[in-house]
Coordinates of C-alpha atoms in Angstrom, one line a residue:
X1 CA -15.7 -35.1 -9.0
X2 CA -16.2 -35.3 -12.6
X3 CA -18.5 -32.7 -14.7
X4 CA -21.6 -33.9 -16.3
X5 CA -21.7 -33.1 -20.4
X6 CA -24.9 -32.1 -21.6
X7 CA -26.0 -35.4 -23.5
X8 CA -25.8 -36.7 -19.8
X9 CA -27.5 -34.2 -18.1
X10 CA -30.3 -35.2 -20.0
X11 CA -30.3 -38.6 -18.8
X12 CA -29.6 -37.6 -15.4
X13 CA -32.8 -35.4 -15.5
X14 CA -34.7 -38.4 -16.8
X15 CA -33.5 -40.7 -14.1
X16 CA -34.0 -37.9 -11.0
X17 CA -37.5 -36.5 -12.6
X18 CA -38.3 -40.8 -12.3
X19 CA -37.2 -40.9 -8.9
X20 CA -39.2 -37.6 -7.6
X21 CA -42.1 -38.9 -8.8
X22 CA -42.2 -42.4 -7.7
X23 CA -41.9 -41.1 -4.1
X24 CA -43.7 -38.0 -3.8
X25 CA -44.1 -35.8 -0.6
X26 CA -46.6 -33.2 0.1
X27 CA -46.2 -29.6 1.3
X28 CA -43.9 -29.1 4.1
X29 CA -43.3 -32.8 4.5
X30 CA -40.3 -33.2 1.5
X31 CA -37.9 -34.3 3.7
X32 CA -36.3 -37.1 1.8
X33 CA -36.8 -34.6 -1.7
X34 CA -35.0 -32.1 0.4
X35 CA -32.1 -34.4 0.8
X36 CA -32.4 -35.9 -2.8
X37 CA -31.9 -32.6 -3.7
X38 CA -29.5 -31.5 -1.9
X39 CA -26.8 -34.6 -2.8
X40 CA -27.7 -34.2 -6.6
X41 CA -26.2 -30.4 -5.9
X42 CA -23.4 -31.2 -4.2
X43 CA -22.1 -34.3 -6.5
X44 CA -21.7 -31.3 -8.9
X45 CA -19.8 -29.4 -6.0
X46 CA -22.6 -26.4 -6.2
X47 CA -22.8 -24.5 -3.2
X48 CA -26.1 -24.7 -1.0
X49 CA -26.7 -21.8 1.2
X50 CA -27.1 -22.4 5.1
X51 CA -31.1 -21.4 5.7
X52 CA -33.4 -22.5 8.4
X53 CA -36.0 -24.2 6.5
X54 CA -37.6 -27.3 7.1
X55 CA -37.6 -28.2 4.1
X56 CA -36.3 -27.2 0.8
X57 CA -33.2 -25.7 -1.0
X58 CA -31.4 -22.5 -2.2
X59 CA -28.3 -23.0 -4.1
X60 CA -25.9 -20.5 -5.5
X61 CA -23.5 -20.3 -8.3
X62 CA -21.2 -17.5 -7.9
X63 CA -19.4 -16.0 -11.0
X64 CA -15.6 -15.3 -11.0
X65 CA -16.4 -11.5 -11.5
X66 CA -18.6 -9.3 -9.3
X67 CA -22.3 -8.4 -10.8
X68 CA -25.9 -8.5 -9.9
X69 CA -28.0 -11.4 -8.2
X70 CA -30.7 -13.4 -10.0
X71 CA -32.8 -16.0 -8.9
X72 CA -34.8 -18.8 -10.3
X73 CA -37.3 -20.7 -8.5
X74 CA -39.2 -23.9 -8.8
X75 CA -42.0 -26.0 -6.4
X76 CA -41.3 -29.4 -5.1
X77 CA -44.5 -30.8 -3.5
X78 CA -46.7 -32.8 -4.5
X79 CA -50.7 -33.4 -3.7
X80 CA -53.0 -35.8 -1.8
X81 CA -54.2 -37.1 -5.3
X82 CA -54.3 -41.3 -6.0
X83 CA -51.8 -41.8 -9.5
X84 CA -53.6 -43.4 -12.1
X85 CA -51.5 -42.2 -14.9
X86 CA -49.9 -45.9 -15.4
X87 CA -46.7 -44.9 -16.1
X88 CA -43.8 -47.4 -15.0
X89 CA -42.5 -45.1 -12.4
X90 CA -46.0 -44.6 -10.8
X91 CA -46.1 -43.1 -7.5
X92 CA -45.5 -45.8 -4.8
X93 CA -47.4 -43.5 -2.1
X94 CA -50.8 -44.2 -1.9
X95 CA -53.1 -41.3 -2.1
X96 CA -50.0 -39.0 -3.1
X97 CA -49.0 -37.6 -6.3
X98 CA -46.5 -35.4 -8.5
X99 CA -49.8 -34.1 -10.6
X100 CA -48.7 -30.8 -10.6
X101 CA -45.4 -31.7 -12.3
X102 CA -43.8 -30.2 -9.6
X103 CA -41.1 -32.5 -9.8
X104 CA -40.5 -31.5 -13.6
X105 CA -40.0 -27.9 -12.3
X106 CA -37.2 -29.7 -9.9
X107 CA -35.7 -31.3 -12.2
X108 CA -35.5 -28.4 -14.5
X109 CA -33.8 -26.1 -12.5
X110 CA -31.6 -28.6 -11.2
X111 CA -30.3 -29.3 -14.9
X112 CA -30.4 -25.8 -15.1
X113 CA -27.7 -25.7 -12.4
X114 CA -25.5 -28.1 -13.3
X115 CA -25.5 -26.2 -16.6
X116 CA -24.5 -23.0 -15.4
X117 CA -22.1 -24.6 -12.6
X118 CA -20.1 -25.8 -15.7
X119 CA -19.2 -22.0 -16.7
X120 CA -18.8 -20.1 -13.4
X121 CA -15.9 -18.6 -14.3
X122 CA -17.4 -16.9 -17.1
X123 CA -20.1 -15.3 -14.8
X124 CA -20.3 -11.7 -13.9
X125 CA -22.5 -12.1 -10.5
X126 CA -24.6 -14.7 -8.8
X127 CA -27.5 -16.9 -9.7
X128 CA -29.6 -18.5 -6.8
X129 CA -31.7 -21.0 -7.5
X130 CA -34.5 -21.5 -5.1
X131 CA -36.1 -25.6 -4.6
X132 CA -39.1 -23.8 -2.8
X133 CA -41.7 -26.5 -0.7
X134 CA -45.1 -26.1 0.1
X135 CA -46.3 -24.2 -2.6
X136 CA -49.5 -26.5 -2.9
X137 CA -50.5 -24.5 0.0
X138 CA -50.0 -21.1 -0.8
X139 CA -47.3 -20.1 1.7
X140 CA -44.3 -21.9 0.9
X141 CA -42.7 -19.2 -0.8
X142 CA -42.6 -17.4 2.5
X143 CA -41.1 -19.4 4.2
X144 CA -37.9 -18.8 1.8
X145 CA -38.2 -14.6 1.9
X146 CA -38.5 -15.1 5.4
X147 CA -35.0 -16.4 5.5
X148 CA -33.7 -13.2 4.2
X149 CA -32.1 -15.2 0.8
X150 CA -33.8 -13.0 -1.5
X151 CA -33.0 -9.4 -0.2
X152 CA -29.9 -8.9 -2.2
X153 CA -31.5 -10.6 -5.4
X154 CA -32.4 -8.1 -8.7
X155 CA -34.7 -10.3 -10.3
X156 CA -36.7 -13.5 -9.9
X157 CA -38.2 -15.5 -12.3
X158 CA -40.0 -18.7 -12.3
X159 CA -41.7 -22.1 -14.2
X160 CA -44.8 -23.8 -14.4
X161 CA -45.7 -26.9 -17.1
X162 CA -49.1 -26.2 -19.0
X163 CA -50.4 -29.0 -20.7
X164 CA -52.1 -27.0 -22.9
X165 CA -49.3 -26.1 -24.7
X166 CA -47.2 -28.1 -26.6
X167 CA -43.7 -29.6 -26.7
X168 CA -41.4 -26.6 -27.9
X169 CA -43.8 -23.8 -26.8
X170 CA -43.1 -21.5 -24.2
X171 CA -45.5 -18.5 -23.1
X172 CA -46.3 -15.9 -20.6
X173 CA -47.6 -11.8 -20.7
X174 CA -47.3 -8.3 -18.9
X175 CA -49.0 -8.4 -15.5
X176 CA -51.4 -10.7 -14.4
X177 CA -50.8 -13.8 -15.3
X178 CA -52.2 -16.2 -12.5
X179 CA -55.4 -15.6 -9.8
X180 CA -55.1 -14.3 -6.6
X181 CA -56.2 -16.8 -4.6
X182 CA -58.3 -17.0 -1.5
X183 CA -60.9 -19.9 0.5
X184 CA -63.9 -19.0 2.1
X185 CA -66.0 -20.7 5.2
X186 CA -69.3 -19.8 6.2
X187 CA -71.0 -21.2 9.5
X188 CA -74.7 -20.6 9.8
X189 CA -76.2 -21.4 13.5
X190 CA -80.0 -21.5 14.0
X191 CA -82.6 -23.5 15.5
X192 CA -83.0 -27.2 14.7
X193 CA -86.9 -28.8 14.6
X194 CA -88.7 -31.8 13.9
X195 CA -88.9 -31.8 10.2
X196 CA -92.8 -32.0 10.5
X197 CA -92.7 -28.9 12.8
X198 CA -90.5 -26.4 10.3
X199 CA -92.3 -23.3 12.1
X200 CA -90.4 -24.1 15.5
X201 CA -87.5 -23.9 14.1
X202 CA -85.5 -21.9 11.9
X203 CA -84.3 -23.7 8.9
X204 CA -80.3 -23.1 8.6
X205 CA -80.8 -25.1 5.1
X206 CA -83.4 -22.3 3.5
X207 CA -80.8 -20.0 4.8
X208 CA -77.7 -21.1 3.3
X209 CA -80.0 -21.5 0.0
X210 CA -80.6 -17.5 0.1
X211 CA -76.2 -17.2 0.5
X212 CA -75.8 -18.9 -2.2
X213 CA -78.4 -17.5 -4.5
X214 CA -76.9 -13.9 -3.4
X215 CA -73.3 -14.7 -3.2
X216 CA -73.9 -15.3 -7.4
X217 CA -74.9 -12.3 -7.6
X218 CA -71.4 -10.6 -6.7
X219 CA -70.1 -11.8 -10.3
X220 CA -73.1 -10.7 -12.2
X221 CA -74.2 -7.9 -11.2
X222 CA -71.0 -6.1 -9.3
X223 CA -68.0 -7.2 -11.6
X224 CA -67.8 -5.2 -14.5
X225 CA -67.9 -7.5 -17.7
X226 CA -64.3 -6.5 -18.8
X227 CA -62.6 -7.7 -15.5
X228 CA -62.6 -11.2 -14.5
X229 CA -63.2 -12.9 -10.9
X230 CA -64.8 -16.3 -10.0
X231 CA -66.6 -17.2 -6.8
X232 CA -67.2 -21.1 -6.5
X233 CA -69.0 -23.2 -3.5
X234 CA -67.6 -26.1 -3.8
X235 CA -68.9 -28.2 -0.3
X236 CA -72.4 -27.8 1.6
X237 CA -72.8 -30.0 5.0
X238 CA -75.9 -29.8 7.0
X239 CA -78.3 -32.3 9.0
X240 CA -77.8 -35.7 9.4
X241 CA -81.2 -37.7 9.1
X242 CA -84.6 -37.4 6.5
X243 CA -86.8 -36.3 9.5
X244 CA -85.1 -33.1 11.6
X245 CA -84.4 -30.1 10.5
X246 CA -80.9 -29.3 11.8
X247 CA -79.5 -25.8 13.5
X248 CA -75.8 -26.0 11.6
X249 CA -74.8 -25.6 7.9
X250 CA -71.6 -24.9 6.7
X251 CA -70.5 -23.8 3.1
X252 CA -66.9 -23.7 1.7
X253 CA -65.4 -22.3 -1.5
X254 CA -62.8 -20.0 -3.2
X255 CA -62.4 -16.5 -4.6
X256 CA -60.5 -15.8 -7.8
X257 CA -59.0 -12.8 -8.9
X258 CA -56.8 -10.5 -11.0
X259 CA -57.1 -6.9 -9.2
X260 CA -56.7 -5.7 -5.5
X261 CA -60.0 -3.6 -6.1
X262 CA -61.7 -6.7 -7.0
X263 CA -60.4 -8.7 -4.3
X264 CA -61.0 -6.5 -1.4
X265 CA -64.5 -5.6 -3.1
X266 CA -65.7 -9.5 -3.4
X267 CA -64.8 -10.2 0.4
X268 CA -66.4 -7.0 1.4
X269 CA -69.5 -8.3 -0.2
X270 CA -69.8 -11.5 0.9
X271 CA -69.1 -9.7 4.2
X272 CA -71.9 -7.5 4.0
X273 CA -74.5 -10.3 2.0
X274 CA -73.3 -12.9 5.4
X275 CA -74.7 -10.5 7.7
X276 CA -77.6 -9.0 5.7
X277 CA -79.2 -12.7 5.4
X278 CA -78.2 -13.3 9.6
X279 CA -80.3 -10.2 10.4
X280 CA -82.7 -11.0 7.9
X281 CA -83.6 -14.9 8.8
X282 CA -82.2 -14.0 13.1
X283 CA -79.5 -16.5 12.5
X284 CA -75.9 -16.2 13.3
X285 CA -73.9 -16.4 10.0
X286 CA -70.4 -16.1 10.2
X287 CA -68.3 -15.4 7.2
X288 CA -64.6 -16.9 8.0
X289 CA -61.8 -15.5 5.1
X290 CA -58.7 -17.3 4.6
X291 CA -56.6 -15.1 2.4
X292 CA -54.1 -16.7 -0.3
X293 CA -51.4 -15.7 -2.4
X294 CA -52.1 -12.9 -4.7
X295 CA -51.8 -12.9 -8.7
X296 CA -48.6 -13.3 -10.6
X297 CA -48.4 -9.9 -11.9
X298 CA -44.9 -10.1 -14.2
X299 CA -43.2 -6.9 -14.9
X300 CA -43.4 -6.3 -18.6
X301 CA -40.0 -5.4 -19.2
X302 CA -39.1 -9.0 -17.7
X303 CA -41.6 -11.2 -19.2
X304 CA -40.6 -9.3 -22.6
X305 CA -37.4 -10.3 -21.8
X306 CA -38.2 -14.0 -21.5
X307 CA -40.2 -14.0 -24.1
X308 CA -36.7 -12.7 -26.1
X309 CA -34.2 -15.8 -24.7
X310 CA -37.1 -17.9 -25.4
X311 CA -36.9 -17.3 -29.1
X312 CA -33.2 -17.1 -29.1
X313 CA -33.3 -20.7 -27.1
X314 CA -35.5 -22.1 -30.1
X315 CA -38.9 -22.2 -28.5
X316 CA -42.1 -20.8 -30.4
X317 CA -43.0 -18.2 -28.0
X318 CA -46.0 -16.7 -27.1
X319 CA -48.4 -14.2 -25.3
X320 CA -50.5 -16.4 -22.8
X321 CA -54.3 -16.0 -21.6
X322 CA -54.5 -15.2 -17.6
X323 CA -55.4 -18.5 -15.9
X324 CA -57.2 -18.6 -12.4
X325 CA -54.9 -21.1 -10.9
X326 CA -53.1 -19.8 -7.8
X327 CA -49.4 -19.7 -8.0
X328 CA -47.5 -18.7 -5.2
X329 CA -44.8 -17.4 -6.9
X330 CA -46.7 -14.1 -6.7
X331 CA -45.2 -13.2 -2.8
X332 CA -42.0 -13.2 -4.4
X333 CA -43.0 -10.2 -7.1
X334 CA -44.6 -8.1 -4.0
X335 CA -40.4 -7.4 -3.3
X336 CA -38.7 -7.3 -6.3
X337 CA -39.3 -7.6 -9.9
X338 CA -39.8 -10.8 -12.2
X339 CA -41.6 -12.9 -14.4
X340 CA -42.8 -16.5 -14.5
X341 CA -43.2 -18.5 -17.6
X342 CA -45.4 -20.9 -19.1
X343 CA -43.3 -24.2 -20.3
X344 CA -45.7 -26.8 -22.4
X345 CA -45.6 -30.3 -21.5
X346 CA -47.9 -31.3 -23.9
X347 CA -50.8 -32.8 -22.2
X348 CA -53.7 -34.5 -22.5
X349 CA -54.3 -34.2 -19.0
X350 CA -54.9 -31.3 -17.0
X351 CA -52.8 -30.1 -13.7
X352 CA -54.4 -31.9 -10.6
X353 CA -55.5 -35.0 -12.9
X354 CA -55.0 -38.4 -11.7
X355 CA -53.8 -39.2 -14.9
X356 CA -51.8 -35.8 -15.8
X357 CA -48.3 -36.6 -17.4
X358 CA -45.4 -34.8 -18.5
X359 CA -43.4 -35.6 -21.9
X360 CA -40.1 -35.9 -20.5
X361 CA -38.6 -34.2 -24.1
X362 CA -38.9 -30.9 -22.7
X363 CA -36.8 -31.4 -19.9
X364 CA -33.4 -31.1 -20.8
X365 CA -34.6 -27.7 -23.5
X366 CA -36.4 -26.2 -20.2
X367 CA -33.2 -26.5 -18.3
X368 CA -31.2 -25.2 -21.3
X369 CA -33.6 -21.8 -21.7
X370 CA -32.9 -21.3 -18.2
X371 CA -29.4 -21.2 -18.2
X372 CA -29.4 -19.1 -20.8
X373 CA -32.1 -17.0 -19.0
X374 CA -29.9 -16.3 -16.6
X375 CA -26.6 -15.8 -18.3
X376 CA -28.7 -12.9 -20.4
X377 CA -30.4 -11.5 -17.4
X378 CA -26.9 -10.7 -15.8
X379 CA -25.7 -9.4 -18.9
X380 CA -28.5 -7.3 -19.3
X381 CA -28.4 -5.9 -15.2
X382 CA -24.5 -5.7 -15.7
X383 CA -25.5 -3.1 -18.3
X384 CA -28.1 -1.5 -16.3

């Protein structure tokens, strides 16, 4: 089984990245990107660890002399989102898309391994390298601690493309780097009436006007103006015809943000404004909370440490802005220490566009920074 050189790699990388995107599968259903995967590994005779997961992949490369465990993670899925980027490797799924770059991140870390399976017997302990699914929903990466693959591990870190930062650049900071991340419903039930009647009835739609005049108010007037946290409605159903007023509305949106305290404090609001308006307009309003991952919070000593290797790998590094994307890499951090970097891909388009694209230059570099990553982060457990 012959060993890929470096200048190939690089193609190889090209050539898979291609092939992930033209057939992308969405969270918990990358069956055939599980097995594309998996027979890219083992072509390079890397070892793939015995799990019971659906879907997705943890590898290991095991160093000739005993030493600490590391891992390195990256997404695979993809999202319900119709390609319109008009590249020649286009997504032949309809309605489904790698706009996320999610299968950059694969393809990364799977250049990543083939690099370090080249000198295992120069390693002092063992790297696992994580091809997590279903991070699009927000769980996936439970699904993989649930396996128990991660208990012996010292460190994790992870990758994410950002378009807004350009070929060569690599950035992250000390705690809080991504939004925790949660989805609200709210179901008001009144009483319906003929629309030339309103006094019959009680008018679900002047209710849900009142939540959503109040639920602004949580940001205004309870956040303090140093902290940051976003609370966004983003769909309103109620009634179906001109003339009746109907006895259902329903509202959906999201919470972001970067501290416990403010994420326990915004539900318990919206808690407390639900019911307030309910007794206030004798309607039943139901507040339903769907909680999410939390925020990438990156130990400083590691994403100093990143920010190191990425200097010494020839990237311009720098200290990033907190973003309030969700990222579920943050379950990972709740058991042991890490830090998850920023890669640029260079844009124009923004993550979730129909026409976002990644430069495929900063593939085989990405891979390269994580091997080295890696090789440093043993050295530097080894010496404690």
């Amino acid at each position: 089984m012959s060993t890929l050189q470096v200048k190939e790699i690089g193609d190889y990388l090209v050539n898979f990245r291609r092939n992930l995107h033209l057939e992308p599968e969405l969270s918990n259903e990358e069956f055939e990107t599980t097995r594309k995967i998996k027979e890219a590994l083992l072509s390079q005779d890397i070892s793939i660890l015995n799990l019971p997961l659906k879907t997705g992949v943890v590898a290991e490369i095991k160093g000739s002399q005993p030493g600490p465990t590391i891992a390195l993670r990256c997404d695979i899925d993809a999202l319900p989102i119709l390609e319109q980027s008009e590249v020649s490797f286009t997504s032949k799924r309809q309605g489904v898309m790698h706009a996320c770059g999610h299968d950059f991140h694969t393809s990364v870390i799977l250049g990543t391994a083939f690099l370090l399976k080249k000198e295992e017997n120069n390693l002092a302990g063992t790297i696992r390298l994580i091809f997590q699914p279903a991070e699009e929903t927000g769980h996936g990466a439970r699904a993989i601690l649930d396996t128990h693959a991660l208990d012996d591990v010292d460190v994790i870190f992870g990758l994410h493309n950002d378009p807004t930062l350009k070929i060569g650049e690599l950035g992250t900071k000390h705690g809080a780097l991504t939004a925790g991340v949660d989805r609200f419903e709210i179901h008001v039930t009144s009483t319906g009436a003929h629309a030339a009647k309103p006094e019959e009835g009680n008018d679900p739609i002047i209710i849900t006007g009142h939540i959503i005049s109040s639920l602004q108010t949580i940001i205004s007037r309870n956040v303090p103006p140093r902290e940051t946290a976003v609370v966004s409605i983003t769909q309103i159903h109620s009634g179906s015809t001109w003339n009746v007023i109907p006895d259902t509305a329903y509202l959906e949106g999201t919470v972001r943000t970067f501290s416990k305290t403010q994420r326990a404090f915004i539900q318990k609001r919206m808690e407390q404004i639900s019911h307030g308006i309910g007794v206030t307009f004798n309607a039943k309003v139901e507040l339903v909370w769907h909680p999410g991952p939390p925020s990438v919070d990156n130990a400083p000593e590691w994403a100093d440490f990143a920010l190191e290797v990425g200097a010494k790998a020839g990237y311009k590094t720098r200290v990033v802005e907190a973003s309030s994307i969700g990222e579920d890499f943050a379950f990972y951090q709740e058991k042991l220490p890490g830090a998850f970097v920023m890669i640029g891909s260079g844009g124009p388009f923004d993550l979730h566009h129909p026409k976002f694209v990644v430069d495929e230059a900063a593939l085989l570099p990405a891979s390269e920074y994580f091997q080295l990553l890696a090789v440093e982060a043993l050295g530097k457990l080894k010496q404690g």
